[in-house]
PDB file of C-alpha atoms in Angstrom:
ATOM      1  CA  MET A 214     -26.300  -4.301  -1.494  1.00 60.00           C
ATOM      2  CA  THR A 215     -26.861  -1.547   1.106  1.00 74.00           C
ATOM      3  CA  TRP A 216     -29.161  -0.585   3.956  1.00 85.00           C
ATOM      4  CA  THR A 217     -32.238   1.338   2.811  1.00 90.00           C
ATOM      5  CA  ARG A 218     -34.802   3.661   4.343  1.00 90.00           C
ATOM      6  CA  GLY A 219     -38.128   4.015   2.604  1.00 94.00           C
ATOM      7  CA  GLY A 220     -36.685   2.034  -0.298  1.00 94.00           C
ATOM      8  CA  GLU A 221     -33.827   4.520  -0.782  1.00 92.00           C
ATOM      9  CA  PRO A 222     -30.178   3.463  -0.203  1.00 90.00           C
ATOM     10  CA  LEU A 223     -28.542   5.030   2.823  1.00 90.00           C
ATOM     11  CA  THR A 224     -25.112   6.711   2.553  1.00 90.00           C
ATOM     12  CA  HIS A 225     -22.366   4.435   3.804  1.00 86.00           C
ATOM     13  CA  LEU A 226     -18.555   4.451   4.275  1.00 83.00           C
ATOM     14  CA  TRP A 227     -18.043   2.226   1.247  1.00 79.00           C
ATOM     15  CA  GLN A 228     -19.705   4.788  -1.077  1.00 83.00           C
ATOM     16  CA  ASP A 229     -17.010   6.527  -3.144  1.00 86.00           C
ATOM     17  CA  ASN A 230     -14.774   6.971  -0.121  1.00 84.00           C
ATOM     18  CA  LYS A 231     -11.847   9.303  -0.987  1.00 88.00           C
ATOM     19  CA  ALA A 232      -9.594   8.026   1.774  1.00 85.00           C
ATOM     20  CA  VAL A 233      -9.297   4.366   1.050  1.00 79.00           C
ATOM     21  CA  HIS A 234      -9.699   1.608  -1.528  1.00 68.00           C
ATOM     22  CA  TRP A 235     -12.070  -0.999  -0.207  1.00 62.00           C
ATOM     23  CA  HIS A 236     -10.401  -4.264  -1.066  1.00 62.00           C
ATOM     24  CA  PRO A 237     -10.961  -6.262   2.140  1.00 56.00           C
ATOM     25  CA  TRP A 238      -7.738  -8.253   1.845  1.00 57.00           C
ATOM     26  CA  GLY A 239      -4.645  -6.155   2.367  1.00 57.00           C
ATOM     27  CA  GLY A 240      -2.146  -8.640   0.963  1.00 60.00           C
ATOM     28  CA  GLU A 241      -1.159 -10.139   4.331  1.00 63.00           C
ATOM     29  CA  ALA A 242      -0.537 -13.846   4.640  1.00 65.00           C
ATOM     30  CA  PRO A 243      -3.883 -15.582   5.312  1.00 62.00           C
ATOM     31  CA  PRO A 244      -5.821 -15.962   7.443  1.00 60.00           C
ATOM     32  CA  ASN A 245      -6.286 -12.283   7.994  1.00 61.00           C
ATOM     33  CA  ARG A 246      -9.032  -9.649   7.713  1.00 60.00           C
ATOM     34  CA  HIS A 247      -8.327  -6.134   6.653  1.00 59.00           C
ATOM     35  CA  HIS A 248     -10.301  -4.332   9.374  1.00 62.00           C
ATOM     36  CA  SER A 249      -8.055  -1.269   9.185  1.00 71.00           C
ATOM     37  CA  VAL A 250     -10.006  -0.170   6.113  1.00 73.00           C
ATOM     38  CA  PHE A 251     -12.739   0.942   8.529  1.00 78.00           C
ATOM     39  CA  PHE A 252     -10.241   3.143  10.393  1.00 80.00           C
ATOM     40  CA  GLU A 253      -8.962   4.586   7.151  1.00 82.00           C
ATOM     41  CA  GLY A 254     -12.520   5.140   5.905  1.00 84.00           C
ATOM     42  CA  LEU A 255     -13.136   7.641   8.681  1.00 88.00           C
ATOM     43  CA  LYS A 256     -10.526   9.941   7.120  1.00 90.00           C
ATOM     44  CA  ASP A 257     -13.101  10.948   4.516  1.00 92.00           C
ATOM     45  CA  THR A 258     -14.727  13.070   7.195  1.00 93.00           C
ATOM     46  CA  ASP A 259     -17.487  14.501   5.000  1.00 94.00           C
ATOM     47  CA  LEU A 260     -18.640  11.026   3.992  1.00 91.00           C
ATOM     48  CA  ALA A 261     -18.294   9.696   7.534  1.00 91.00           C
ATOM     49  CA  ALA A 262     -20.475  12.510   8.815  1.00 93.00           C
ATOM     50  CA  ARG A 263     -23.132  11.811   6.166  1.00 92.00           C
ATOM     51  CA  ALA A 264     -23.034   8.039   6.775  1.00 91.00           C
ATOM     52  CA  ARG A 265     -23.135   8.207  10.561  1.00 91.00           C
ATOM     53  CA  ILE A 266     -26.215   6.956  12.361  1.00 91.00           C
ATOM     54  CA  PRO A 267     -27.615   9.773  14.554  1.00 95.00           C
ATOM     55  CA  ILE A 268     -27.634   7.598  17.694  1.00 97.00           C
ATOM     56  CA  GLU A 269     -28.258  10.678  19.837  1.00 97.00           C
ATOM     57  CA  ASN A 270     -31.843  10.717  18.514  1.00 97.00           C
ATOM     58  CA  THR A 271     -32.721   7.304  19.996  1.00 97.00           C
ATOM     59  CA  LYS A 272     -35.254   7.363  22.784  1.00 97.00           C
ATOM     60  CA  ALA A 273     -34.173   4.046  24.248  1.00 97.00           C
ATOM     61  CA  ALA A 274     -31.540   2.355  26.351  1.00 98.00           C
ATOM     62  CA  VAL A 275     -28.414   1.284  24.424  1.00 98.00           C
ATOM     63  CA  LEU A 276     -26.276  -1.825  24.920  1.00 98.00           C
ATOM     64  CA  LEU A 277     -23.090  -2.291  22.912  1.00 98.00           C
ATOM     65  CA  VAL A 278     -21.014  -5.462  22.823  1.00 98.00           C
ATOM     66  CA  SER A 279     -17.540  -5.492  21.258  1.00 98.00           C
ATOM     67  CA  GLY A 280     -14.282  -7.399  21.112  1.00 97.00           C
ATOM     68  CA  ARG A 281     -10.993  -5.543  21.260  1.00 96.00           C
ATOM     69  CA  ASP A 282      -9.486  -7.953  18.679  1.00 94.00           C
ATOM     70  CA  ASP A 283     -12.414  -7.697  16.212  1.00 92.00           C
ATOM     71  CA  ARG A 284     -10.834  -8.258  12.782  1.00 87.00           C
ATOM     72  CA  ALA A 285     -14.065  -7.651  10.806  1.00 83.00           C
ATOM     73  CA  TRP A 286     -14.428  -4.003  11.850  1.00 86.00           C
ATOM     74  CA  PRO A 287     -13.285  -1.842  14.811  1.00 89.00           C
ATOM     75  CA  SER A 288     -16.302  -2.607  17.011  1.00 94.00           C
ATOM     76  CA  SER A 289     -14.557  -1.444  20.198  1.00 96.00           C
ATOM     77  CA  LEU A 290     -13.680   1.953  18.738  1.00 94.00           C
ATOM     78  CA  TYR A 291     -17.032   2.429  17.108  1.00 94.00           C
ATOM     79  CA  SER A 292     -18.873   1.456  20.340  1.00 97.00           C
ATOM     80  CA  LYS A 293     -16.735   3.983  22.233  1.00 98.00           C
ATOM     81  CA  MET A 294     -17.740   6.591  19.675  1.00 96.00           C
ATOM     82  CA  VAL A 295     -21.389   5.775  20.306  1.00 98.00           C
ATOM     83  CA  VAL A 296     -20.983   6.054  24.124  1.00 98.00           C
ATOM     84  CA  SER A 297     -19.109   9.324  23.731  1.00 98.00           C
ATOM     85  CA  THR A 298     -21.817  10.767  21.428  1.00 98.00           C
ATOM     86  CA  LEU A 299     -24.593   9.759  23.840  1.00 98.00           C
ATOM     87  CA  SER A 300     -22.683  11.268  26.737  1.00 98.00           C
ATOM     88  CA  ARG A 301     -22.160  14.569  24.901  1.00 98.00           C
ATOM     89  CA  HIS A 302     -25.891  14.752  24.189  1.00 98.00           C
ATOM     90  CA  ASP A 303     -26.867  13.921  27.826  1.00 98.00           C
ATOM     91  CA  HIS A 304     -28.730  10.804  26.714  1.00 98.00           C
ATOM     92  CA  PRO A 305     -31.295  10.220  29.469  1.00 97.00           C
ATOM     93  CA  HIS A 306     -31.488   6.424  29.120  1.00 97.00           C
ATOM     94  CA  LEU A 307     -29.257   3.596  30.287  1.00 97.00           C
ATOM     95  CA  VAL A 308     -26.098   3.068  28.198  1.00 98.00           C
ATOM     96  CA  ARG A 309     -23.750   0.087  28.649  1.00 98.00           C
ATOM     97  CA  HIS A 310     -20.731  -0.948  26.684  1.00 98.00           C
ATOM     98  CA  LEU A 311     -19.394  -4.511  27.230  1.00 98.00           C
ATOM     99  CA  ASP A 312     -15.892  -4.591  25.710  1.00 98.00           C
ATOM    100  CA  PHE A 313     -13.775  -7.736  25.896  1.00 98.00           C
ATOM    101  CA  ASP A 314     -10.023  -8.340  25.703  1.00 97.00           C
ATOM    102  CA  ASP A 315      -8.882 -11.038  23.325  1.00 97.00           C
ATOM    103  CA  ALA A 316     -12.340 -11.332  21.739  1.00 97.00           C
ATOM    104  CA  GLY A 317     -13.003 -11.093  18.044  1.00 94.00           C
ATOM    105  CA  HIS A 318     -16.053 -10.324  15.960  1.00 91.00           C
ATOM    106  CA  ALA A 319     -18.079 -13.446  16.625  1.00 88.00           C
ATOM    107  CA  ILE A 320     -19.219 -12.991  20.230  1.00 95.00           C
ATOM    108  CA  ASN A 321     -21.800 -15.660  20.749  1.00 93.00           C
ATOM    109  CA  LEU A 322     -23.852 -17.481  23.395  1.00 92.00           C
ATOM    110  CA  PRO A 323     -21.955 -19.180  26.253  1.00 92.00           C
ATOM    111  CA  PHE A 324     -20.902 -22.758  25.740  1.00 88.00           C
ATOM    112  CA  VAL A 325     -20.816 -22.396  21.942  1.00 89.00           C
ATOM    113  CA  PRO A 326     -17.466 -23.651  20.617  1.00 89.00           C
ATOM    114  CA  SER A 327     -15.006 -20.784  20.279  1.00 90.00           C
ATOM    115  CA  THR A 328     -12.030 -22.549  18.723  1.00 88.00           C
ATOM    116  CA  GLN A 329     -12.605 -21.945  15.017  1.00 86.00           C
ATOM    117  CA  LEU A 330     -10.642 -18.768  14.484  1.00 86.00           C
ATOM    118  CA  SER A 331     -10.293 -18.896  10.706  1.00 85.00           C
ATOM    119  CA  ARG A 332     -12.519 -20.010   7.882  1.00 82.00           C
ATOM    120  CA  GLU A 333     -12.809 -19.615   4.165  1.00 82.00           C
ATOM    121  CA  HIS A 334     -14.853 -16.702   2.925  1.00 76.00           C
ATOM    122  CA  PRO A 335     -17.894 -18.141   1.106  1.00 78.00           C
ATOM    123  CA  VAL A 336     -17.554 -15.818  -1.896  1.00 72.00           C
ATOM    124  CA  SER A 337     -13.849 -14.883  -2.294  1.00 70.00           C
ATOM    125  CA  LYS A 338     -12.582 -18.269  -1.010  1.00 76.00           C
ATOM    126  CA  VAL A 339      -9.860 -16.327   0.866  1.00 76.00           C
ATOM    127  CA  PRO A 340      -9.073 -17.670   4.369  1.00 80.00           C
ATOM    128  CA  TYR A 341      -9.946 -15.009   6.977  1.00 81.00           C
ATOM    129  CA  THR A 342     -10.301 -14.582  10.711  1.00 84.00           C
ATOM    130  CA  ASN A 343     -12.750 -12.680  12.856  1.00 88.00           C
ATOM    131  CA  GLY A 344     -10.062 -12.377  15.528  1.00 91.00           C
ATOM    132  CA  GLY A 345      -9.785 -13.232  19.163  1.00 94.00           C
ATOM    133  CA  THR A 346      -8.390 -16.287  20.890  1.00 96.00           C
ATOM    134  CA  PRO A 347     -10.376 -19.395  21.857  1.00 96.00           C
ATOM    135  CA  SER A 348     -10.224 -18.453  25.560  1.00 96.00           C
ATOM    136  CA  GLY A 349     -10.871 -14.724  24.909  1.00 97.00           C
ATOM    137  CA  ASN A 350     -13.883 -15.499  22.733  1.00 96.00           C
ATOM    138  CA  ALA A 351     -15.235 -17.929  25.326  1.00 97.00           C
ATOM    139  CA  ARG A 352     -14.866 -15.312  28.095  1.00 97.00           C
ATOM    140  CA  ALA A 353     -16.653 -12.757  25.885  1.00 98.00           C
ATOM    141  CA  ASP A 354     -19.437 -15.241  25.137  1.00 97.00           C
ATOM    142  CA  GLU A 355     -20.044 -15.800  28.857  1.00 98.00           C
ATOM    143  CA  GLY A 356     -19.414 -12.173  29.880  1.00 98.00           C
ATOM    144  CA  SER A 357     -21.697 -10.724  27.217  1.00 98.00           C
ATOM    145  CA  TRP A 358     -24.481 -13.140  28.152  1.00 98.00           C
ATOM    146  CA  ARG A 359     -24.183 -12.149  31.814  1.00 98.00           C
ATOM    147  CA  GLY A 360     -23.934  -8.496  30.804  1.00 98.00           C
ATOM    148  CA  VAL A 361     -27.070  -8.664  28.620  1.00 98.00           C
ATOM    149  CA  LEU A 362     -29.012 -10.296  31.471  1.00 97.00           C
ATOM    150  CA  ALA A 363     -27.800  -7.634  33.942  1.00 98.00           C
ATOM    151  CA  PHE A 364     -28.706  -4.878  31.444  1.00 98.00           C
ATOM    152  CA  LEU A 365     -32.240  -6.274  31.028  1.00 97.00           C
ATOM    153  CA  ASP A 366     -32.607  -6.729  34.753  1.00 97.00           C
ATOM    154  CA  GLU A 367     -31.565  -3.073  35.329  1.00 96.00           C
ATOM    155  CA  LEU A 368     -34.036  -1.892  32.705  1.00 95.00           C
ATOM    156  CA  THR A 369     -36.940  -3.856  34.175  1.00 94.00           C
ATOM    157  CA  ARG A 370     -36.222  -3.260  37.874  1.00 91.00           C
ATOM    158  CA  PRO A 371     -38.979  -1.260  39.538  1.00 87.00           C
ATOM    159  CA  ALA A 372     -37.953   2.317  40.353  1.00 77.00           C
ATOM    160  CA  GLY A 373     -37.489   3.169  43.981  1.00 69.00           C
TER     161      GLY A 373
END
């Protein structure tokens, strides 16, 4: 299954990548998640360039939320890449990146329990983690909520 545009599959990093084999479990003792495959996948630079979303073409404000201990994929790095791209292209709209220490992949609403750090994958049945710590995930939940509200407030504030 892949993203499509006009019914046609879009190029993606999992598509015949020359730099990495895409088995998500790297043989570590569970629970773990092999997020480094997304770092390695960037080494196939031709494919990465074809698969990249041309974010510089957006005509809108951009808000990115990431956890520095995201074990599903390197959301912090990828968000920094987006911010850098928009900066290089003099993006005229508001850009914010909320990046949280000790937070994993599952940044949620505030006051949602943040203690379940590992679970069984529904298909492979392999125990995995999305990363973070209970307190780090809880801080990211609250911080991202406040950050989203501030972002929306800044967008809707009358000019002047």
